[in-house]
GROMACS .gro file of C-alpha atoms in nm:
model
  408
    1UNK     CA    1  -1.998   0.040  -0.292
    2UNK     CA    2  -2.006   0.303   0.013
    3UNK     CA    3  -1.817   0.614   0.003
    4UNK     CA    4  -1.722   0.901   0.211
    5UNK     CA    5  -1.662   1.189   0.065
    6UNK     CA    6  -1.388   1.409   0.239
    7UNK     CA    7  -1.382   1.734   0.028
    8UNK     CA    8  -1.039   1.716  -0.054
    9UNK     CA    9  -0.748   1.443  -0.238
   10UNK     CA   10  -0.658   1.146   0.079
   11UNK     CA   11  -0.299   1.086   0.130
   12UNK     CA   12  -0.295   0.803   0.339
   13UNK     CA   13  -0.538   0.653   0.550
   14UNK     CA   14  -0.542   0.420   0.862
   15UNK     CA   15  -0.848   0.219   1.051
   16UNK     CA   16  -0.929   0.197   1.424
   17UNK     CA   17  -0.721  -0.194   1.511
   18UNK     CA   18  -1.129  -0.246   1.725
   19UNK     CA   19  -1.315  -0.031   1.634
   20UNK     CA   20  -1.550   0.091   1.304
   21UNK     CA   21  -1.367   0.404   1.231
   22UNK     CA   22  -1.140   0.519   0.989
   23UNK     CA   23  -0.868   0.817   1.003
   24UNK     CA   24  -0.774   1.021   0.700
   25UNK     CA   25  -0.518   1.265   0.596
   26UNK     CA   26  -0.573   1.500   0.334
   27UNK     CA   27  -0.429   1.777   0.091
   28UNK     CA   28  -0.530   2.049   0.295
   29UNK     CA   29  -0.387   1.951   0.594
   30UNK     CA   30  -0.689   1.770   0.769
   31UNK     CA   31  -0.741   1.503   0.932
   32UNK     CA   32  -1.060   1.379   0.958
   33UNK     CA   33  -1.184   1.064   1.106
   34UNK     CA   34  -1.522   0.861   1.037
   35UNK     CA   35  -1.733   0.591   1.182
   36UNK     CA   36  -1.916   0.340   0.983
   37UNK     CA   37  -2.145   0.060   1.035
   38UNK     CA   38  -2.204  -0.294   0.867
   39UNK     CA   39  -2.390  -0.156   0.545
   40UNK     CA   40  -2.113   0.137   0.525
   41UNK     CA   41  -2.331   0.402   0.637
   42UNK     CA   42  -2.083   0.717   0.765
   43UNK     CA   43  -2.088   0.965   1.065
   44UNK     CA   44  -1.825   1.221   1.076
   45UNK     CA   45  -1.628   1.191   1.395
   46UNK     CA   46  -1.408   1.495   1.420
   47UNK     CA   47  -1.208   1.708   1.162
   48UNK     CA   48  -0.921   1.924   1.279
   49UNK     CA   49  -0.599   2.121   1.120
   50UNK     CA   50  -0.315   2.018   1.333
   51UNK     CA   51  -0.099   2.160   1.030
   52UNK     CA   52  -0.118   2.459   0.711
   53UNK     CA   53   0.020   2.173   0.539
   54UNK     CA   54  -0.094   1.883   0.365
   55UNK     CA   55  -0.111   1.528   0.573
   56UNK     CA   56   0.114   1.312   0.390
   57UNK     CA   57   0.096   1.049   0.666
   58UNK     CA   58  -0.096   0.848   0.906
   59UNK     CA   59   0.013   0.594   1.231
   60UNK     CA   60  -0.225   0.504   1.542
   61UNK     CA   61  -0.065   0.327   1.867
   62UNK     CA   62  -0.156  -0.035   1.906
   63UNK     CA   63  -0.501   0.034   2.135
   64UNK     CA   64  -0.608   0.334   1.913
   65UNK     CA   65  -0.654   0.630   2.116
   66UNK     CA   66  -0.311   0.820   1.992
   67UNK     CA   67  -0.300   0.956   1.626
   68UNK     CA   68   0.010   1.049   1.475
   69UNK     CA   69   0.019   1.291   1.184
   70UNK     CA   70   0.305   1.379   0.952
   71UNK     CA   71   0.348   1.607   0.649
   72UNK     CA   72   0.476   1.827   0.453
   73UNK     CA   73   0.505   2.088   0.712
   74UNK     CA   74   0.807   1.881   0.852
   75UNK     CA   75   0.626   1.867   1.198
   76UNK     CA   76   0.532   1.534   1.412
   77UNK     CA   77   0.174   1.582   1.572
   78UNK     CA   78   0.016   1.380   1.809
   79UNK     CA   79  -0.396   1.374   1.848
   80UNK     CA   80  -0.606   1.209   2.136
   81UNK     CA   81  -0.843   0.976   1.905
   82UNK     CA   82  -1.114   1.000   2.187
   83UNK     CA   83  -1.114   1.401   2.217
   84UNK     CA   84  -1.055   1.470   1.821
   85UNK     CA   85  -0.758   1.733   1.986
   86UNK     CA   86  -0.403   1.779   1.965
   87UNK     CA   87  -0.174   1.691   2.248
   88UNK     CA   88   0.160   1.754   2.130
   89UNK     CA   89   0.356   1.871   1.837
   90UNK     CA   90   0.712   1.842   1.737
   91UNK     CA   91   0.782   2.139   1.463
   92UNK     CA   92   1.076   2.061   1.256
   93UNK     CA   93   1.116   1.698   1.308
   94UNK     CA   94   1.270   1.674   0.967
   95UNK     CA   95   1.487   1.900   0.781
   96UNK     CA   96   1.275   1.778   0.442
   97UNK     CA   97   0.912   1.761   0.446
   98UNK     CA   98   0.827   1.405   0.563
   99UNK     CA   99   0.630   1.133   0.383
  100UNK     CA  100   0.560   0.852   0.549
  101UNK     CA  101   0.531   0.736   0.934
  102UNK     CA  102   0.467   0.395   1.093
  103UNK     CA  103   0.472   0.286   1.442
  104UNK     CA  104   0.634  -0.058   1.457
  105UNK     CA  105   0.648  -0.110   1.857
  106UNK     CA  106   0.476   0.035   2.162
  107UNK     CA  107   0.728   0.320   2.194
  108UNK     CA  108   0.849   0.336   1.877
  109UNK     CA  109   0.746   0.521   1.561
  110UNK     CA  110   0.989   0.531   1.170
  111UNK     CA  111   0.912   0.862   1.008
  112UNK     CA  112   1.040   0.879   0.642
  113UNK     CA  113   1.195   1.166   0.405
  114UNK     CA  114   1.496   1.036   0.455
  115UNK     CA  115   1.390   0.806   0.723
  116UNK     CA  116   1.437   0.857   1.176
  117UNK     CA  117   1.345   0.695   1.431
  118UNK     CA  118   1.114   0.834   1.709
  119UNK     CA  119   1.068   0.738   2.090
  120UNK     CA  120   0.742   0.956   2.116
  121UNK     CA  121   0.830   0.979   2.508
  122UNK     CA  122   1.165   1.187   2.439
  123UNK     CA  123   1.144   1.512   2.227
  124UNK     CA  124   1.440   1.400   2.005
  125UNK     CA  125   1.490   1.139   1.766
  126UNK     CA  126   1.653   0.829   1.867
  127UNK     CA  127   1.831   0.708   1.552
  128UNK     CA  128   1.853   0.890   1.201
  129UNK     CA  129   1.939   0.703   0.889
  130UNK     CA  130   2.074   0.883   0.561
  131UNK     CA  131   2.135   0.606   0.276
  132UNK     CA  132   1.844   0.728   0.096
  133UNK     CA  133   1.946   1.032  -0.132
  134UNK     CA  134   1.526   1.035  -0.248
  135UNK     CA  135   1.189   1.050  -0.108
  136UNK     CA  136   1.101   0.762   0.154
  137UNK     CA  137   0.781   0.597  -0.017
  138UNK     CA  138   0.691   0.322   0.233
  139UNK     CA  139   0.745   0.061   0.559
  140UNK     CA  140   0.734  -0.285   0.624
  141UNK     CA  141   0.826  -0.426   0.966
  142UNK     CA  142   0.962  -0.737   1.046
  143UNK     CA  143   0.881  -0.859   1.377
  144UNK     CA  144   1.090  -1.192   1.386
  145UNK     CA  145   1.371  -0.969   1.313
  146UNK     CA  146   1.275  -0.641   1.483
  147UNK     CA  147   1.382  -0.541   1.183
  148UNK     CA  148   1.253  -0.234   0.955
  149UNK     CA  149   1.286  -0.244   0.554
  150UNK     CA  150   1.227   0.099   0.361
  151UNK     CA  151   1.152   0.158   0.032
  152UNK     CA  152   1.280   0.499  -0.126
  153UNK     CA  153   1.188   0.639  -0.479
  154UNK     CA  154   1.597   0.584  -0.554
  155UNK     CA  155   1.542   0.240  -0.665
  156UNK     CA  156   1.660   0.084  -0.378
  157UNK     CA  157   1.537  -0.098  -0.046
  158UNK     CA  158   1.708  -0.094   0.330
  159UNK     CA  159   1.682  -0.298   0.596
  160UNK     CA  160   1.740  -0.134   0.953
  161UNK     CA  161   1.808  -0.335   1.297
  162UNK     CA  162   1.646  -0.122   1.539
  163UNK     CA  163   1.773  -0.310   1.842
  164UNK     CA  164   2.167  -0.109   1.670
  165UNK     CA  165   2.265   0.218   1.758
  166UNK     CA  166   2.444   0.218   1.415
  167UNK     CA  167   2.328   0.484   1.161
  168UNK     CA  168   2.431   0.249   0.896
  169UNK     CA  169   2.163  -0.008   0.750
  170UNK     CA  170   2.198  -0.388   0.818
  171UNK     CA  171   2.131  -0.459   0.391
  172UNK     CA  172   2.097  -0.228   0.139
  173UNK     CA  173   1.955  -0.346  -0.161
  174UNK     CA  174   2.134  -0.294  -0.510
  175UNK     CA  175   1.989  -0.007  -0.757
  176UNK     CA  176   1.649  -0.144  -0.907
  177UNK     CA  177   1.669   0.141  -1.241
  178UNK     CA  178   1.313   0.196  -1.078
  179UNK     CA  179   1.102   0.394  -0.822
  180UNK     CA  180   0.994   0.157  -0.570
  181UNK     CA  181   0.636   0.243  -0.399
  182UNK     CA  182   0.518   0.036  -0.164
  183UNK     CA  183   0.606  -0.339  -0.023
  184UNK     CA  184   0.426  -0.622   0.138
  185UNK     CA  185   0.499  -0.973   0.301
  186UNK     CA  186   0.367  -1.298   0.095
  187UNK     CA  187   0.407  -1.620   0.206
  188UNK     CA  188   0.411  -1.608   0.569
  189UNK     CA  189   0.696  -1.337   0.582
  190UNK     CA  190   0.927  -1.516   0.432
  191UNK     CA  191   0.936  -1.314   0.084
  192UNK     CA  192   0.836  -0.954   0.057
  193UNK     CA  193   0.648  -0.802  -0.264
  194UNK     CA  194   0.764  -0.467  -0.381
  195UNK     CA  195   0.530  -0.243  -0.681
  196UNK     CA  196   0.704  -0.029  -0.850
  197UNK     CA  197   0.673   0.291  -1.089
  198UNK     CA  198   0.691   0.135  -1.450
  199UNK     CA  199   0.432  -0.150  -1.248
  200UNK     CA  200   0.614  -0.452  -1.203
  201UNK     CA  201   0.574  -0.634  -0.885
  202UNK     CA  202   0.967  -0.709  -0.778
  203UNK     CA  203   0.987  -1.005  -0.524
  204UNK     CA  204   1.236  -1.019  -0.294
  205UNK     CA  205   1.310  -1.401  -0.095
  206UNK     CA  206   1.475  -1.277   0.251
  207UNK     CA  207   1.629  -1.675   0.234
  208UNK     CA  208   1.888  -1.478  -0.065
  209UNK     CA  209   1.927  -1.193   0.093
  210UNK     CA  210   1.804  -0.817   0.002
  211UNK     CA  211   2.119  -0.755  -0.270
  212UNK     CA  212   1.813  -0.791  -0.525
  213UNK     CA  213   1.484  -0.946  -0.636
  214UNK     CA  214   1.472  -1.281  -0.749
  215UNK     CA  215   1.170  -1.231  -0.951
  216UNK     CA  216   0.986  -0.988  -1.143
  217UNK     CA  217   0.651  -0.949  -1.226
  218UNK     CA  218   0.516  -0.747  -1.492
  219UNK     CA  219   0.122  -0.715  -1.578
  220UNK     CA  220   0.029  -0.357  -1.430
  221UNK     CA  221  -0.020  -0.083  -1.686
  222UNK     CA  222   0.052   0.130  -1.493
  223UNK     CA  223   0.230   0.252  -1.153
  224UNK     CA  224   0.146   0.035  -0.831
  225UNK     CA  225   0.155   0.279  -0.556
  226UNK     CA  226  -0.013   0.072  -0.261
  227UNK     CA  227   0.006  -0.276  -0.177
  228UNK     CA  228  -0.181  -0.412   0.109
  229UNK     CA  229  -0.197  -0.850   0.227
  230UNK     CA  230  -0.558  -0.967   0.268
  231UNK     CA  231  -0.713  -1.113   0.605
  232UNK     CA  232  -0.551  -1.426   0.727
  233UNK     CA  233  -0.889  -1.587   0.694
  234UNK     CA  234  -0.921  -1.629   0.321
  235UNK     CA  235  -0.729  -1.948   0.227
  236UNK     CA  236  -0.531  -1.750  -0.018
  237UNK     CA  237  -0.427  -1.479   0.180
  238UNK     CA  238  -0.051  -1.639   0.172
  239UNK     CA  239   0.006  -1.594  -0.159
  240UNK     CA  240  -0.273  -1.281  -0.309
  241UNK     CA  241  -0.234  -0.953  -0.230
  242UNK     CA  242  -0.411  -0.604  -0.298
  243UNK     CA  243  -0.224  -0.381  -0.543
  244UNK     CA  244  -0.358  -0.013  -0.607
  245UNK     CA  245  -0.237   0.134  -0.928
  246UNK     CA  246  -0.241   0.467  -1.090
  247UNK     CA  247  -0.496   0.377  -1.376
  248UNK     CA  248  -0.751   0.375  -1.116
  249UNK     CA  249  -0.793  -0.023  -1.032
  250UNK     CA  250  -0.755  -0.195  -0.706
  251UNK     CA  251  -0.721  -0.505  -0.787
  252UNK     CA  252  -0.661  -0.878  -0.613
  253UNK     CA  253  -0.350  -1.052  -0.784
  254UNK     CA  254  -0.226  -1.416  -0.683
  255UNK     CA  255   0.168  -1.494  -0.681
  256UNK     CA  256   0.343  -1.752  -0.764
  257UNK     CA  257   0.211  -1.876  -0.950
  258UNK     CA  258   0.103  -1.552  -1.108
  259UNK     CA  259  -0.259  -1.456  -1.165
  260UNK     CA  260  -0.522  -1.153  -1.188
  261UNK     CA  261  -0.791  -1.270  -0.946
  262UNK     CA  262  -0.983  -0.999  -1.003
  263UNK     CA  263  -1.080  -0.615  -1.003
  264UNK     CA  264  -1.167  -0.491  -0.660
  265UNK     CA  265  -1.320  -0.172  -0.720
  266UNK     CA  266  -1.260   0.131  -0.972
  267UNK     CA  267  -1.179   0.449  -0.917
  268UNK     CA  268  -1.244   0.546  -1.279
  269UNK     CA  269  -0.963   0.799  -1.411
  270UNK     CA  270  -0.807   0.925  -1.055
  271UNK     CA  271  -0.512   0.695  -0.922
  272UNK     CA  272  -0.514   0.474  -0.614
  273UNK     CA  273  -0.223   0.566  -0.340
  274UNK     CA  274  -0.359   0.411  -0.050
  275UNK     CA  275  -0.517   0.125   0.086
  276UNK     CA  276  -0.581  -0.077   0.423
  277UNK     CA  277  -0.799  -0.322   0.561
  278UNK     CA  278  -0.996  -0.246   0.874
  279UNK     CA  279  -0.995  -0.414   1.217
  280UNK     CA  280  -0.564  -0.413   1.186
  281UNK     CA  281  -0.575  -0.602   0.866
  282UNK     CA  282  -0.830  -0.905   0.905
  283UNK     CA  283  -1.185  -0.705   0.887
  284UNK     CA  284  -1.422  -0.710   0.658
  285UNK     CA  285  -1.349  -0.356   0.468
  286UNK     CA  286  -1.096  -0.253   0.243
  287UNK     CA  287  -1.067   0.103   0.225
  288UNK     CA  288  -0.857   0.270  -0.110
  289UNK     CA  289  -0.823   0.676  -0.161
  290UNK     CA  290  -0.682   0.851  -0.441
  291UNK     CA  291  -0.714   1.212  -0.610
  292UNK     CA  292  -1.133   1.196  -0.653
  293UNK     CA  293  -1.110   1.341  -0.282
  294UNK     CA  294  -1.364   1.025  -0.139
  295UNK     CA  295  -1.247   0.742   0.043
  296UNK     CA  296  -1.434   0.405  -0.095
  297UNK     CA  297  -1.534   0.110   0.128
  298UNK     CA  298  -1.530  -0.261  -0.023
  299UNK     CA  299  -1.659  -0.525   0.148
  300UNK     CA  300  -1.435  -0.846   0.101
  301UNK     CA  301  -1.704  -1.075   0.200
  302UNK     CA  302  -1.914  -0.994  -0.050
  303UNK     CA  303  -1.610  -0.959  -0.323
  304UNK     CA  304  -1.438  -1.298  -0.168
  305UNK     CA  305  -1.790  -1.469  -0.145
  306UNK     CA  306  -1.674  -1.821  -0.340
  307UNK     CA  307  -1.328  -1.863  -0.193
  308UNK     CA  308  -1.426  -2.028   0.150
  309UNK     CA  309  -1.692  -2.238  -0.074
  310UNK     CA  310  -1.393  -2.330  -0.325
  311UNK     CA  311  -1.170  -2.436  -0.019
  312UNK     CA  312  -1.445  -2.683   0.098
  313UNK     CA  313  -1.481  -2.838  -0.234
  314UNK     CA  314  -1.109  -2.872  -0.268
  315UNK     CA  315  -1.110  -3.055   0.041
  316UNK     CA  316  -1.338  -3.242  -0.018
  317UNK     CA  317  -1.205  -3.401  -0.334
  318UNK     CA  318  -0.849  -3.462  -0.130
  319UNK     CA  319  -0.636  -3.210  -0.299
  320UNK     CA  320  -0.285  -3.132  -0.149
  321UNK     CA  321  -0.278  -2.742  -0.049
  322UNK     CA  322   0.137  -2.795   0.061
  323UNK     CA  323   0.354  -2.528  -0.024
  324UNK     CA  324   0.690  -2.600  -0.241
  325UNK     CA  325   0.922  -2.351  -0.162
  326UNK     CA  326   1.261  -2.395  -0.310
  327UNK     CA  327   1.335  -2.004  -0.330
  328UNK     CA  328   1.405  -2.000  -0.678
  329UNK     CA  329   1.242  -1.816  -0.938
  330UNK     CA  330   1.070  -2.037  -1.129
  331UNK     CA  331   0.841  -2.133  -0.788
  332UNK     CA  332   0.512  -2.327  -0.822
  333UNK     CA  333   0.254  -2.398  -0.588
  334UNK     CA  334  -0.103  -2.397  -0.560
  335UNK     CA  335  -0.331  -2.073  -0.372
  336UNK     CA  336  -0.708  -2.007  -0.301
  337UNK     CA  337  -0.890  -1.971  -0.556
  338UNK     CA  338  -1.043  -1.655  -0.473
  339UNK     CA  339  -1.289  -1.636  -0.751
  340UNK     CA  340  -1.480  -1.309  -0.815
  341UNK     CA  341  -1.798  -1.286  -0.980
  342UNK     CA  342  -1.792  -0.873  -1.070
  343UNK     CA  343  -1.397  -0.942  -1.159
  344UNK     CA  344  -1.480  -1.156  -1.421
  345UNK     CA  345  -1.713  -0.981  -1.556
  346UNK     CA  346  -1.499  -0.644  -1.589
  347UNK     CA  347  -1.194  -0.843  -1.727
  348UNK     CA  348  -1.432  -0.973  -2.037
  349UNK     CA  349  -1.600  -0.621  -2.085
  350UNK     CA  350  -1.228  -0.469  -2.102
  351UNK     CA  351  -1.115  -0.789  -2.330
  352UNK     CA  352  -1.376  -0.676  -2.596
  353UNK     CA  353  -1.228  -0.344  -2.572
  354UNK     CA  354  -1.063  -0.142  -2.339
  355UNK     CA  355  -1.179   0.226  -2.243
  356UNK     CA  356  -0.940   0.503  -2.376
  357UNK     CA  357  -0.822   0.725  -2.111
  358UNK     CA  358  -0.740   1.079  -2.231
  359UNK     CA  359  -0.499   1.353  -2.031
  360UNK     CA  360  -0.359   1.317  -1.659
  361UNK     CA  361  -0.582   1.300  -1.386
  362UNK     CA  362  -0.661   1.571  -1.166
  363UNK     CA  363  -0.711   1.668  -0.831
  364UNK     CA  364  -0.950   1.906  -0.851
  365UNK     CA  365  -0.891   2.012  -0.517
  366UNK     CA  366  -0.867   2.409  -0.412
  367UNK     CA  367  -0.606   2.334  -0.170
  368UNK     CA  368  -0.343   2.603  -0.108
  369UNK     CA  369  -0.067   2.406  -0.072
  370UNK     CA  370  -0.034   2.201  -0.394
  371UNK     CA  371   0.129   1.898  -0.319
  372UNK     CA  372  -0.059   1.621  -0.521
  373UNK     CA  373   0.185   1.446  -0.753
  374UNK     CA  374   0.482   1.583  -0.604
  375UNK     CA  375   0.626   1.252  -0.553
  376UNK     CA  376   0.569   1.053  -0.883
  377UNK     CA  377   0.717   1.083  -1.168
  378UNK     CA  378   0.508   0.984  -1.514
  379UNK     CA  379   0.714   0.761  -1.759
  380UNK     CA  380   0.549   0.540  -2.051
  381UNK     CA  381   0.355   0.219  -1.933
  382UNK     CA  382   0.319  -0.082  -2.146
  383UNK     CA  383  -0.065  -0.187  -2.170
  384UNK     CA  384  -0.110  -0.518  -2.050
  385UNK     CA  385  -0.329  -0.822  -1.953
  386UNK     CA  386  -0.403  -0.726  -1.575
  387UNK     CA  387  -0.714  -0.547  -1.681
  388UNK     CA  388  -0.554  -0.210  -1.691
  389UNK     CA  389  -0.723   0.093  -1.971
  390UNK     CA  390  -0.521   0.093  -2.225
  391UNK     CA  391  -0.373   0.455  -2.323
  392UNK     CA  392  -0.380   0.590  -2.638
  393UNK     CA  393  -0.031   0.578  -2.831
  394UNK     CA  394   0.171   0.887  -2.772
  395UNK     CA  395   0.465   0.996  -2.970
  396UNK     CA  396   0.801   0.766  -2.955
  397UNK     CA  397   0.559   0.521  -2.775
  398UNK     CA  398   0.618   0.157  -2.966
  399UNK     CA  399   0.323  -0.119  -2.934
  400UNK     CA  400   0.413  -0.439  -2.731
  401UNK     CA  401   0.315  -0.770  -2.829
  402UNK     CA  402   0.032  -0.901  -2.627
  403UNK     CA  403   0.158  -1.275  -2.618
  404UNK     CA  404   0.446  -1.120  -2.367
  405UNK     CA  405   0.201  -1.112  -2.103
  406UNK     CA  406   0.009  -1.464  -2.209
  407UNK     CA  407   0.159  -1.632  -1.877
  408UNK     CA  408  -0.033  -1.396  -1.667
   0.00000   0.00000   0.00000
């Protein structure tokens, strides 16, 4: 498995939409961008300091040659992608240091503490929303809808109209009791997956509205930070999806009905925040970043090698691949198979007996500004079946009974 190693913990990373390189923002305050080639070899590309303060997050326009770069020094900055320099910056775009950023049309870019929205052609913001009273964790745009749905570590979702001048959200989802992390569309947009801290995968159908899930999926040990969808390509791309969780797994779980494909990669004691898939989602490499400060390339091919075979066969033999939707929660239908070889392989070594995992990780990082961890807040995980190292059994901490989790 290539890696690059960055010298320092990756906040969030983003990949050229047609080209082989990848952008990252670090601890430090950093950005630094790589190229790469079919076997994962590197080459640095350029490493600047548009900011004292850490990178928190990433954004690229839609042809790649503007970087945007947000942090925790509350500033906007915008970098030419061809000259590695910095063309503008916008100090004190936020009143709070800012978290996330995404662009979500040509001239428009949704920056997150609390959540504004940019027209990078005007120096000012063009709308500012305030229902969240906690950190903005992550984006998800609608473009049927032109419609943009935040997730906030106050338990609770929005969904914004940007076509509205009004500073007041089109939904607003009722209090989950839960951090929610990170969101991503299944099923061809029309339901939208949301991981969250205790590691339950809430599903949300947008047929019932955004009041509150209509499922809930439990299986992750541990926190789910990053979700990502796989390349249209794979036959099961509609209904598996990437999940990156604090115990260090990226994994590939299927939905509806529920399954753990398989392990992805391991990042061994250091959490997963971020992941992405090259090429604007439908490449070949999957990218995933935490706090061992090196950013590690997967090649999906290689992982995904059986799936396209599996499709064949199941065509072969005249199976139905329809979809039955009904929107309820009980849903059943049948998705790629998506076998992986290394997956299984893992999930039998950790059935014999999982690895104990002692202490918190840490970033081991020099940076000045200490930022890592800021965000998340540690609460007791059940250990369960989706391959996830089990932790040893603190105080007040009660055992769970394994035949909870036997459906998954």
């Amino acid at each position: 498995m290539p890696e690059i190693p960055v010298g320092s913990q990756i906040f969030d990373l983003v990949f050229h939409p047609n080209a082989s390189i990848v952008y990252t923002g670090l601890l430090t305050g950093e950005v630094k961008a790589f190229g790469y080639d079919d076997q994962g070899q590197h080459v640095s590309k350029f490493s600047l300091k548009p900011s004292k303060r850490s990178c928190r997050g990433l954004a690229l326009s839609e042809d790649g040659s503007m970087l945007w770069a947000v942090g925790k020094g509350k500033g906007l900055h915008t970098i030419d992608t061809g000259t590695g320099k910095v063309t503008d910056t916008r100090a004190g775009a936020h009143e709070a240091p800012i978290n996330r950023i995404k662009r979500i049309m040509p001239n428009l870019l949704s920056t997150g503490d609390d959540d504004g929205l940019w027209d990078p052609r005007k120096r000012e913001s063009t709308v500012t929303y305030t229902q969240h009273f906690d950190f903005i964790s992550d984006f998800l745009w609608l473009e049927d809808k032109k419609q943009l749905v935040a997730t906030s570590g106050d338990g609770t979702l929005s969904v914004m109209d940007v076509r509205s001048r009004k500073t007041e959200p089109f939904a607003h989802s009722e209090d989950q009791e839960d951090e929610l992390l990170s969101i991503v569309p299944i099923k061809g947009g029309t339901k939208v997956v949301v991981g969250t801290q205790l590691g339950i995968l809430s599903i949300f159908n947008r047929k019932k509205g955004w009041g509150d899930c209509v499922d809930r999926v439990p299986g992750h040990p541990h926190s789910i930070d990053a979700l990502c969808a796989l390349p249209s390509s794979y036959p099961s791309s509609h209904s598996t999806i990437l999940t990156g969780s604090s115990d260090g797994l990226l994994r590939a779980v299927q939905l509806l009905p529920t399954k753990l494909v398989g392990v992805i990669a391991d990042h061994g004691d250091f959490p997963i925040e971020c992941i992405a898939v090259d090429r604007d989602g439908e490449g070949r490499w999957v990218g995933s970043a935490g706090h061992d400060e090196v950013l590690r390339l997967t090649d999906l091919k290689e992982v995904f090698e059986d799936e396209d075979e599996d499709a064949e066969d199941t065509d072969e033999k005249g199976d139905s691949s329809k979809e039955e939707d009904d929107g309820e929660d009980g849903e059943d239908e049948k998705g790629g198979k998506g076998v992986l070889k290394r997956a299984k392989e893992e999930s039998e070594e950790e059935d014999n007996g999982a690895r104990d995992v002692a202490g918190a990780p840490q970033s081991g990082s020099g940076a000045e500004d200490s930022d890592a961890g800021e965000q998340k807040k540690k609460r007791r995980k059940m250990d369960t079946a989706l391959g996830g190292r089990q932790k040893k059994k603190g105080k007040n901490e009660v055992d769970a009974d394994p035949s909870f989790f036997s459906e998954l």
